[in-house]
XYZ file of C-alpha atoms in Angstrom:
160
model
C 0.000 0.000 0.000
C 1.627 3.232 -1.114
C 0.881 6.430 0.747
C 1.980 9.915 -0.077
C 0.477 12.971 1.545
C -1.798 10.912 3.741
C -5.107 12.288 2.419
C -4.316 15.562 4.199
C -5.796 14.108 7.383
C -4.367 16.858 9.524
C -5.921 18.176 12.715
C -7.151 21.742 12.805
C -6.362 23.817 15.880
C -9.972 23.363 17.038
C -9.755 19.574 16.608
C -6.488 19.426 18.558
C -8.078 21.463 21.328
C -11.142 19.195 21.374
C -8.996 16.038 21.598
C -6.784 17.502 24.329
C -9.830 18.698 26.275
C -11.465 15.257 26.013
C -8.253 13.529 27.126
C -7.879 15.929 30.064
C -11.475 15.212 31.027
C -10.846 11.454 30.970
C -7.614 11.850 32.943
C -9.409 13.910 35.577
C -12.357 11.502 35.749
C -10.153 8.461 36.402
C -7.321 10.102 38.363
C -8.506 8.891 41.776
C -9.193 5.368 40.500
C -5.848 4.555 38.874
C -3.407 2.112 40.423
C 0.355 2.098 40.072
C 1.705 -1.428 40.431
C 5.383 -2.256 40.596
C 6.628 -4.979 38.251
C 6.676 -7.458 41.139
C 3.109 -6.505 42.116
C 1.970 -6.932 38.508
C 3.478 -10.402 38.561
C 2.033 -11.188 41.990
C -1.507 -10.148 41.106
C -1.227 -10.915 37.409
C -4.393 -10.961 35.412
C -7.275 -13.338 35.760
C -7.073 -15.865 32.932
C -10.092 -16.987 30.944
C -10.666 -20.102 33.074
C -10.721 -18.029 36.255
C -13.065 -15.491 34.654
C -15.479 -18.359 34.072
C -15.248 -19.217 37.768
C -15.957 -15.608 38.747
C -18.914 -15.442 36.344
C -20.343 -18.726 37.654
C -20.034 -17.590 41.286
C -21.755 -14.305 40.379
C -24.551 -16.161 38.591
C -25.101 -18.430 41.591
C -25.118 -15.455 43.951
C -27.578 -13.587 41.714
C -29.932 -16.510 41.203
C -29.493 -18.588 44.365
C -28.036 -16.378 47.078
C -28.729 -19.001 49.758
C -25.906 -21.069 48.240
C -23.385 -18.212 48.619
C -20.762 -18.029 51.358
C -21.625 -15.659 54.191
C -17.881 -14.918 54.488
C -17.867 -12.994 51.178
C -18.841 -9.328 51.139
C -21.275 -9.667 48.234
C -21.884 -5.939 47.870
C -18.116 -5.474 47.420
C -17.937 -8.511 45.107
C -20.653 -7.025 42.891
C -19.031 -3.571 42.954
C -15.690 -5.115 41.949
C -17.423 -7.106 39.207
C -19.234 -4.047 37.816
C -16.109 -1.889 37.976
C -14.014 -4.585 36.317
C -16.572 -4.896 33.515
C -16.655 -1.100 33.056
C -12.848 -0.895 33.008
C -12.558 -3.737 30.502
C -14.961 -1.981 28.145
C -13.086 1.314 28.571
C -9.732 -0.399 27.937
C -11.055 -2.012 24.741
C -12.405 1.310 23.483
C -9.224 3.171 24.370
C -7.048 0.434 22.826
C -9.026 0.763 19.613
C -8.334 4.511 19.629
C -4.660 3.905 20.434
C -4.376 1.451 17.539
C -6.050 3.852 15.108
C -3.996 6.842 16.275
C -0.813 4.773 16.152
C -1.577 3.635 12.605
C -2.322 7.205 11.509
C 0.952 8.338 13.102
C 2.835 5.619 11.205
C 1.398 6.913 7.934
C 2.296 10.526 8.757
C 5.800 9.403 9.794
C 6.102 7.570 6.473
C 4.911 10.671 4.627
C 7.504 12.825 6.412
C 10.251 10.289 5.767
C 9.484 10.072 2.036
C 9.445 13.873 1.754
C 12.740 14.004 3.678
C 14.326 11.542 1.237
C 13.108 13.661 -1.663
C 14.577 16.758 -0.027
C 17.896 14.964 0.574
C 18.040 13.847 -3.059
C 17.347 17.446 -4.110
C 20.116 18.702 -1.819
C 22.548 16.170 -3.327
C 21.583 17.330 -6.823
C 22.051 21.002 -5.907
C 25.367 20.207 -4.209
C 26.534 18.548 -7.428
C 25.904 21.847 -9.213
C 27.977 23.692 -6.578
C 24.945 25.667 -5.364
C 25.787 27.566 -2.190
C 24.910 25.898 1.128
C 23.943 22.503 -0.181
C 27.332 20.854 0.460
C 26.908 21.528 4.182
C 23.338 20.224 4.198
C 24.335 17.023 2.378
C 27.324 16.506 4.687
C 25.151 16.896 7.789
C 22.426 14.619 6.460
C 24.834 11.972 5.129
C 25.469 10.757 8.688
C 21.961 9.277 8.719
C 22.722 7.175 5.675
C 26.066 5.764 6.831
C 24.969 2.111 6.647
C 23.792 2.384 3.038
C 25.746 2.279 -0.194
C 26.969 5.679 -1.333
C 24.224 7.647 -3.070
C 21.450 5.311 -1.846
C 18.395 6.711 -0.134
C 16.218 3.610 -0.162
C 12.628 4.058 0.836
C 12.518 1.618 3.716
C 10.266 2.799 6.493
C 11.963 4.667 9.330
């Protein structure tokens, strides 16, 4: 798939402000609910695998439909609050991950666009330097360091 000038999908100042305002709103809304786990805590608590999620769901179903069969040692109000919050967070994570993926992909395309334009500009500078145009020798010399692993004169179009 070849992309050049990525459909001019640039953000206006108003759109940037709207996105930043929405992100700030989300950050503020969740700021008191976030947890910061150390790597050892992440490993200790881990994540509940699919089998264990089935256990949690089954226990919740039994408690909802046949509460007499539920342990009196469990704080069921807290269990249900944890369950609801976990479900809400999972949905939010999925939605945010979808946005992250889309934004990341768009960034890749804009990076590619910038890189291709930079290669074109470098080729132009090399051409102008070959004609002894003033200033271009310095530009080519400074940019050549970024192409040190390539054959002389090569500006292949591999992605950055």
